[in-house]
């Protein structure tokens, strides 16, 4: 069952719940226990000195302070109610020095022992905060003024101590409380720095995780689509009036998989498609997806990304054939590809909520797939629109017509090589 702490107005768990403290609350509790520990040590010293001097009545107050403080600390360790602990212990720290001073006589005879009460507002600053510490400071000022009034009114009735004893206790009180305040502030500052370092480390980890997520998202989606997805948009779709689409297909791969192990099948696909990914990156071409043994990419999706994006696809296709020939020579695998390229309007978008993919649809995509399926091994076939974009910068074989399923008779051009004075539009590198 939960209750509400009357000082903090915060919900606390029942005793069996042992509510967890935040790192800052734990530091505050540790600071207050350290303050109490310092004062209990000082009380033991004062108790021994007063006892040796024969002031048995004055020794009762340090003894009571130690006993009550020990009980309060045990209750805090048991229930972990920081603000109740702070109220009880700070109140004890505030009133015990004044009670001890009145038991001895006055400011002078007690050597300013009431100065120890200043630890209550100092502790309140570090434990409760600046605003919550103001009542404790005003309480200490009020107690100090009242002690001065009592000293003035009772100045003729108080027993006098010798000046040597008074001087010794003045030195002890001022020296001890100075060391204590400095030690507490030093400990508080050092622990705050540790907490700040932990927070900074957590922020750095979050930044790295965010960057990894960004890279992963950009590996799946084009930048513009990724931004829209991060804004939680739904039904993300874009129409593009002019895009060049490339589809590469491994010839006879289905028959090949029947002769090799699954592990070797995946290894070959990964080797080949990784090479294609590298080439796409060189020419600033967007990889769209892989479907079985087919690889699909497109250029012209990003406005202004490249003026001659059809050229980028053409150079990529020629490089893909060259890299496959090199891979076949190095590995001994009988790998050949055929490529189809089409240019025209497409619709692109994100499909699904889980394991979503970025895909493209339209007649241009269908043409690229059918040109790849119709091509022979090692060929790069392009449609008429693509040919018109590239004819002044690339060499083509003679035009021929083929019967494309769903399209009828189409003029097809086979890309063979770039003209000698045509430089590949590779992506700029730093």
Coordinates of C-alpha atoms in Angstrom, one line a residue:
X1 CA 0.0 0.0 0.0
X2 CA 1.3 3.4 -0.9
X3 CA 1.4 6.5 1.3
X4 CA 2.3 10.2 0.9
X5 CA 5.3 11.7 2.6
X6 CA 3.9 14.9 4.3
X7 CA 7.2 16.8 3.7
X8 CA 8.0 15.9 0.1
X9 CA 4.4 15.3 -1.0
X10 CA 5.8 12.4 -2.9
X11 CA 4.2 8.9 -2.9
X12 CA 6.2 6.4 -1.0
X13 CA 5.9 2.6 -0.9
X14 CA 4.8 0.7 2.2
X15 CA 7.7 -0.5 4.5
X16 CA 7.9 -3.8 2.7
X17 CA 8.2 -2.0 -0.7
X18 CA 11.6 -0.3 0.1
X19 CA 11.2 2.4 -2.6
X20 CA 14.3 2.9 -4.7
X21 CA 16.0 6.3 -4.6
X22 CA 17.3 8.2 -7.5
X23 CA 21.1 8.7 -7.7
X24 CA 20.7 12.4 -6.6
X25 CA 18.5 11.3 -3.6
X26 CA 21.0 8.6 -2.6
X27 CA 23.7 11.2 -2.7
X28 CA 21.7 13.5 -0.5
X29 CA 21.0 10.7 2.0
X30 CA 24.7 9.8 2.0
X31 CA 25.6 13.5 2.6
X32 CA 23.3 13.7 5.6
X33 CA 24.6 10.5 7.1
X34 CA 28.2 11.8 6.6
X35 CA 27.2 15.0 8.4
X36 CA 25.6 13.1 11.2
X37 CA 28.7 10.9 11.5
X38 CA 31.0 13.9 11.8
X39 CA 28.8 15.4 14.5
X40 CA 28.5 12.1 16.4
X41 CA 32.3 11.9 16.5
X42 CA 32.5 15.5 17.7
X43 CA 29.8 14.8 20.3
X44 CA 31.9 11.8 21.6
X45 CA 34.9 14.2 21.9
X46 CA 32.9 16.8 23.7
X47 CA 31.3 14.2 26.0
X48 CA 34.7 12.9 27.0
X49 CA 36.1 16.4 27.6
X50 CA 33.1 17.7 29.6
X51 CA 33.0 14.5 31.7
X52 CA 36.7 14.9 32.5
X53 CA 36.0 18.5 33.6
X54 CA 33.2 17.4 35.9
X55 CA 30.2 18.8 33.9
X56 CA 28.2 15.6 34.0
X57 CA 24.9 17.4 33.2
X58 CA 26.4 18.8 30.0
X59 CA 27.5 15.3 28.9
X60 CA 23.9 14.1 28.7
X61 CA 23.1 16.2 25.7
X62 CA 25.9 14.8 23.4
X63 CA 25.0 11.3 24.6
X64 CA 21.3 11.9 23.8
X65 CA 22.3 13.3 20.4
X66 CA 24.3 10.2 19.6
X67 CA 21.6 7.8 20.6
X68 CA 18.7 9.5 18.8
X69 CA 20.9 10.0 15.7
X70 CA 21.7 6.2 15.6
X71 CA 18.0 5.4 15.8
X72 CA 17.1 7.9 13.0
X73 CA 19.8 6.4 10.7
X74 CA 18.6 2.9 11.3
X75 CA 15.1 3.9 10.5
X76 CA 16.3 5.6 7.3
X77 CA 18.3 2.5 6.2
X78 CA 15.2 0.4 6.9
X79 CA 12.6 2.5 5.1
X80 CA 14.6 4.8 2.8
X81 CA 12.4 7.8 3.4
X82 CA 14.8 10.5 2.6
X83 CA 12.7 13.6 3.4
X84 CA 11.4 12.2 6.8
X85 CA 15.0 11.4 7.6
X86 CA 16.2 14.9 6.6
X87 CA 13.5 16.6 8.7
X88 CA 14.3 14.5 11.9
X89 CA 18.1 14.7 11.6
X90 CA 18.4 18.3 10.6
X91 CA 16.0 19.3 13.5
X92 CA 18.3 17.3 15.9
X93 CA 21.4 19.0 14.5
X94 CA 19.8 22.4 14.8
X95 CA 18.5 22.2 18.4
X96 CA 21.2 20.0 20.1
X97 CA 24.0 22.6 20.1
X98 CA 21.7 25.3 21.5
X99 CA 20.6 23.0 24.2
X100 CA 24.2 22.2 25.0
X101 CA 25.1 25.9 25.2
X102 CA 22.2 26.6 27.6
X103 CA 23.3 23.7 29.8
X104 CA 26.8 25.2 30.0
X105 CA 25.7 28.8 30.5
X106 CA 26.2 31.3 27.6
X107 CA 28.1 32.0 24.3
X108 CA 31.4 32.7 26.0
X109 CA 31.4 29.8 28.5
X110 CA 30.2 27.3 25.8
X111 CA 32.9 28.7 23.4
X112 CA 30.2 29.3 20.7
X113 CA 29.1 25.6 20.6
X114 CA 25.8 26.8 19.1
X115 CA 27.8 27.4 15.9
X116 CA 27.3 23.7 15.3
X117 CA 23.7 24.4 14.6
X118 CA 24.7 26.1 11.4
X119 CA 25.2 22.6 10.0
X120 CA 21.4 22.3 9.8
X121 CA 20.9 25.0 7.1
X122 CA 24.1 23.9 5.4
X123 CA 22.9 20.3 5.3
X124 CA 19.5 21.4 4.1
X125 CA 21.1 23.2 1.1
X126 CA 22.8 20.0 0.0
X127 CA 20.0 17.6 0.8
X128 CA 16.8 19.5 0.2
X129 CA 17.9 22.3 -2.2
X130 CA 18.3 26.0 -1.9
X131 CA 14.7 27.0 -1.6
X132 CA 13.8 24.3 1.0
X133 CA 16.8 25.3 3.1
X134 CA 15.6 28.8 3.8
X135 CA 13.3 27.9 6.7
X136 CA 16.3 26.0 8.3
X137 CA 18.5 29.0 8.0
X138 CA 15.9 31.4 9.5
X139 CA 15.4 28.9 12.3
X140 CA 19.1 29.0 13.1
X141 CA 19.2 32.8 13.0
X142 CA 16.1 32.9 15.3
X143 CA 17.8 30.4 17.8
X144 CA 21.0 32.5 17.7
X145 CA 19.1 35.7 18.5
X146 CA 17.2 34.1 21.3
X147 CA 20.4 32.7 22.8
X148 CA 21.8 36.2 22.7
X149 CA 18.8 37.6 24.5
X150 CA 18.9 34.9 27.2
X151 CA 22.7 35.6 27.7
X152 CA 21.9 39.3 28.1
X153 CA 19.1 38.8 30.6
X154 CA 20.9 36.2 32.6
X155 CA 24.4 37.6 32.4
X156 CA 24.7 38.1 36.2
X157 CA 23.6 34.6 37.2
X158 CA 25.8 32.4 34.9
X159 CA 28.8 30.6 36.3
X160 CA 32.1 31.9 34.8
X161 CA 34.7 29.6 33.2
X162 CA 38.4 30.4 33.1
X163 CA 39.6 32.0 29.9
X164 CA 42.0 29.2 29.1
X165 CA 39.2 26.6 29.0
X166 CA 37.0 29.0 26.9
X167 CA 39.9 29.6 24.5
X168 CA 40.6 25.9 24.0
X169 CA 36.9 25.2 23.2
X170 CA 36.7 28.2 20.9
X171 CA 39.6 26.8 18.9
X172 CA 38.1 23.3 18.9
X173 CA 34.7 24.5 17.8
X174 CA 35.8 26.7 15.0
X175 CA 38.5 24.4 13.7
X176 CA 36.2 21.3 13.8
X177 CA 33.2 23.0 12.2
X178 CA 35.4 24.5 9.5
X179 CA 37.0 21.2 8.7
X180 CA 33.5 19.6 8.7
X181 CA 31.9 22.1 6.3
X182 CA 34.9 22.0 3.9
X183 CA 34.9 18.2 3.9
X184 CA 31.1 18.0 3.3
X185 CA 31.3 20.5 0.4
X186 CA 34.3 18.7 -1.1
X187 CA 32.6 15.4 -0.9
X188 CA 29.3 16.8 -2.3
X189 CA 31.2 18.5 -5.2
X190 CA 33.2 15.3 -6.1
X191 CA 30.0 13.2 -6.0
X192 CA 28.2 15.7 -8.2
X193 CA 31.0 15.5 -10.7
X194 CA 30.7 11.7 -10.7
X195 CA 27.0 11.9 -11.3
X196 CA 27.6 14.5 -14.1
X197 CA 30.2 12.2 -15.7
X198 CA 27.6 9.3 -15.5
X199 CA 25.0 11.5 -17.1
X200 CA 27.4 12.6 -19.8
X201 CA 28.4 9.0 -20.5
X202 CA 24.7 8.1 -20.8
X203 CA 24.1 11.0 -23.2
X204 CA 27.1 9.8 -25.3
X205 CA 25.7 6.3 -25.4
X206 CA 22.3 7.6 -26.4
X207 CA 24.0 9.8 -29.2
X208 CA 25.9 6.7 -30.5
X209 CA 22.7 4.6 -30.4
X210 CA 20.8 7.3 -32.3
X211 CA 23.6 7.5 -34.9
X212 CA 23.5 3.7 -35.3
X213 CA 19.7 3.9 -35.7
X214 CA 20.1 6.7 -38.2
X215 CA 22.6 4.7 -40.3
X216 CA 20.4 1.6 -40.1
X217 CA 17.4 3.5 -41.2
X218 CA 19.3 5.1 -44.1
X219 CA 20.5 1.6 -45.2
X220 CA 16.8 0.7 -45.6
X221 CA 15.2 4.0 -46.8
X222 CA 16.2 7.1 -48.9
X223 CA 16.9 10.1 -46.7
X224 CA 13.7 12.0 -47.5
X225 CA 11.6 8.9 -46.7
X226 CA 13.5 8.2 -43.5
X227 CA 12.8 11.8 -42.3
X228 CA 9.1 11.4 -42.9
X229 CA 9.0 8.0 -41.2
X230 CA 10.8 9.6 -38.1
X231 CA 8.0 12.2 -38.0
X232 CA 5.5 9.2 -37.6
X233 CA 3.8 9.9 -40.9
X234 CA 1.6 7.2 -42.3
X235 CA 0.9 6.2 -45.9
X236 CA 4.3 7.5 -47.0
X237 CA 4.3 7.6 -50.8
X238 CA 6.0 9.7 -53.5
X239 CA 5.4 10.1 -57.2
X240 CA 8.4 10.6 -59.4
X241 CA 7.9 11.7 -63.0
X242 CA 11.3 10.5 -64.3
X243 CA 13.4 7.8 -62.7
X244 CA 15.9 5.3 -64.2
X245 CA 15.4 1.8 -62.7
X246 CA 18.0 -1.0 -62.9
X247 CA 17.2 -4.7 -62.4
X248 CA 20.0 -7.3 -62.3
X249 CA 19.3 -11.0 -62.4
X250 CA 21.7 -13.9 -61.8
X251 CA 21.4 -16.3 -64.7
X252 CA 20.4 -19.9 -63.8
X253 CA 20.6 -19.3 -60.0
X254 CA 17.6 -21.5 -59.2
X255 CA 19.3 -24.5 -60.9
X256 CA 22.6 -23.6 -59.2
X257 CA 21.1 -23.7 -55.7
X258 CA 20.1 -27.4 -56.3
X259 CA 23.8 -28.2 -56.6
X260 CA 25.3 -26.3 -53.7
X261 CA 24.6 -26.1 -49.9
X262 CA 22.4 -23.4 -48.3
X263 CA 25.4 -21.8 -46.6
X264 CA 27.3 -21.5 -49.9
X265 CA 24.1 -20.2 -51.6
X266 CA 23.8 -17.4 -49.1
X267 CA 27.6 -16.7 -49.3
X268 CA 27.5 -16.2 -53.0
X269 CA 24.5 -13.9 -52.9
X270 CA 26.0 -11.9 -50.1
X271 CA 29.4 -11.6 -52.0
X272 CA 27.7 -10.5 -55.3
X273 CA 25.1 -8.1 -53.8
X274 CA 27.8 -6.5 -51.5
X275 CA 29.8 -5.7 -54.6
X276 CA 26.7 -4.2 -56.2
X277 CA 26.1 -2.1 -53.0
X278 CA 29.6 -0.7 -53.3
X279 CA 29.1 0.2 -56.9
X280 CA 25.7 1.9 -56.1
X281 CA 27.4 4.0 -53.5
X282 CA 30.1 5.1 -55.9
X283 CA 27.5 6.4 -58.4
X284 CA 25.0 7.8 -55.8
X285 CA 22.4 5.3 -56.9
X286 CA 19.7 4.2 -54.4
X287 CA 19.5 0.5 -53.8
X288 CA 15.8 -0.4 -53.5
X289 CA 15.7 -4.1 -52.6
X290 CA 16.7 -7.6 -53.5
X291 CA 14.1 -10.2 -54.5
X292 CA 15.6 -13.7 -54.4
X293 CA 18.5 -13.5 -56.9
X294 CA 17.4 -10.2 -58.4
X295 CA 18.9 -6.8 -57.4
X296 CA 16.9 -3.6 -57.9
X297 CA 18.3 0.0 -57.8
X298 CA 17.2 3.4 -59.0
X299 CA 18.6 6.9 -59.7
X300 CA 16.7 10.2 -59.8
X301 CA 14.7 9.7 -56.6
X302 CA 16.4 12.6 -54.9
X303 CA 15.8 16.0 -56.5
X304 CA 19.0 17.5 -57.6
X305 CA 21.1 14.5 -56.5
X306 CA 22.4 14.0 -60.0
X307 CA 21.7 15.8 -63.3
X308 CA 22.4 12.8 -65.6
X309 CA 21.1 10.0 -63.4
X310 CA 20.6 7.7 -66.4
X311 CA 24.4 8.0 -66.9
X312 CA 25.0 6.8 -63.4
X313 CA 22.8 3.7 -63.9
X314 CA 24.6 3.0 -67.2
X315 CA 28.0 3.2 -65.6
X316 CA 26.9 1.1 -62.7
X317 CA 25.5 -1.6 -65.0
X318 CA 28.8 -1.8 -66.9
X319 CA 30.8 -1.9 -63.6
X320 CA 28.5 -4.7 -62.3
X321 CA 29.3 -6.8 -65.4
X322 CA 33.0 -6.2 -65.0
X323 CA 33.0 -7.0 -61.3
X324 CA 31.1 -10.2 -61.9
X325 CA 33.6 -11.3 -64.5
X326 CA 36.4 -10.6 -62.0
X327 CA 34.5 -12.5 -59.2
X328 CA 34.0 -15.4 -61.5
X329 CA 37.7 -15.5 -62.3
X330 CA 38.7 -15.3 -58.6
X331 CA 36.2 -17.7 -57.1
X332 CA 35.7 -20.2 -59.9
X333 CA 31.9 -19.8 -59.5
X334 CA 29.8 -20.0 -62.7
X335 CA 28.1 -16.7 -62.1
X336 CA 26.6 -14.5 -64.8
X337 CA 24.1 -11.7 -64.7
X338 CA 21.7 -10.0 -67.1
X339 CA 20.5 -6.5 -66.6
X340 CA 17.4 -4.5 -67.6
X341 CA 17.1 -0.7 -67.5
X342 CA 14.0 1.4 -67.9
X343 CA 13.3 5.1 -67.5
X344 CA 10.0 6.8 -66.7
X345 CA 7.5 7.6 -64.0
X346 CA 7.2 5.5 -60.9
X347 CA 5.4 5.5 -57.5
X348 CA 7.5 4.8 -54.4
X349 CA 6.6 4.4 -50.8
X350 CA 6.8 2.4 -47.5
X351 CA 4.7 -0.7 -47.0
X352 CA 3.8 -2.2 -43.6
X353 CA 4.4 -1.5 -39.9
X354 CA 6.7 -4.3 -39.0
X355 CA 9.7 -5.3 -41.1
X356 CA 8.6 -2.5 -43.5
X357 CA 10.2 -2.1 -46.9
X358 CA 10.7 0.7 -49.3
X359 CA 9.4 -0.3 -52.7
X360 CA 8.5 1.1 -56.2
X361 CA 5.7 0.4 -58.6
X362 CA 4.8 1.4 -62.1
X363 CA 5.2 0.6 -65.7
X364 CA 8.9 1.6 -65.6
X365 CA 9.6 -1.0 -62.9
X366 CA 7.8 -3.7 -64.9
X367 CA 9.8 -2.8 -68.0
X368 CA 13.1 -3.1 -66.2
X369 CA 12.2 -6.5 -64.8
X370 CA 11.0 -7.8 -68.2
X371 CA 14.1 -6.5 -70.0
X372 CA 16.3 -8.3 -67.5
X373 CA 14.3 -11.5 -67.8
X374 CA 14.5 -11.3 -71.6
X375 CA 18.3 -10.6 -71.8
X376 CA 20.9 -13.2 -72.4
X377 CA 23.8 -13.7 -69.9
X378 CA 26.1 -10.7 -69.8
X379 CA 23.8 -8.4 -71.6
X380 CA 22.5 -5.0 -70.6
X381 CA 19.2 -4.1 -72.2
X382 CA 17.6 -0.7 -72.1
X383 CA 14.3 0.8 -73.3
X384 CA 13.9 3.5 -75.9
X385 CA 13.6 6.3 -73.3
X386 CA 16.9 5.3 -71.7
X387 CA 18.6 5.0 -75.1
X388 CA 17.6 8.5 -76.0
X389 CA 19.2 9.8 -72.8
X390 CA 22.5 7.9 -73.3
X391 CA 23.0 7.6 -77.1
X392 CA 25.5 10.5 -77.3
X393 CA 27.7 9.2 -74.4
X394 CA 27.5 5.4 -74.7
X395 CA 27.8 2.8 -77.4
X396 CA 24.9 0.5 -78.2
X397 CA 24.4 -2.5 -80.4
X398 CA 21.9 -2.3 -83.3
X399 CA 18.3 -1.9 -82.3
X400 CA 16.1 -4.9 -82.3
X401 CA 12.5 -5.6 -81.4
X402 CA 11.3 -8.2 -78.9
X403 CA 7.9 -9.2 -77.7
X404 CA 7.7 -8.2 -74.0
X405 CA 4.9 -9.8 -72.0
X406 CA 2.3 -7.2 -71.2
X407 CA 3.9 -4.6 -73.5
X408 CA 3.8 -6.2 -76.9
X409 CA 6.6 -5.4 -79.4
X410 CA 9.2 -3.0 -78.0
X411 CA 12.4 -1.5 -79.4
X412 CA 15.3 -2.8 -77.2
X413 CA 18.9 -1.5 -77.2
X414 CA 21.9 -3.3 -75.8
X415 CA 24.4 -1.1 -73.9
X416 CA 28.0 -2.1 -74.6
X417 CA 30.4 0.6 -73.4
X418 CA 30.8 4.3 -72.7
X419 CA 32.3 6.6 -75.3
X420 CA 36.0 7.2 -74.7
X421 CA 35.6 10.8 -73.7
X422 CA 32.8 10.1 -71.2
X423 CA 33.8 10.2 -67.5
X424 CA 31.8 8.2 -65.0
X425 CA 29.8 10.5 -62.7
X426 CA 31.1 9.0 -59.5
X427 CA 30.1 10.3 -56.1
X428 CA 32.5 12.9 -54.7
X429 CA 34.7 11.8 -51.8
X430 CA 36.3 13.9 -49.0

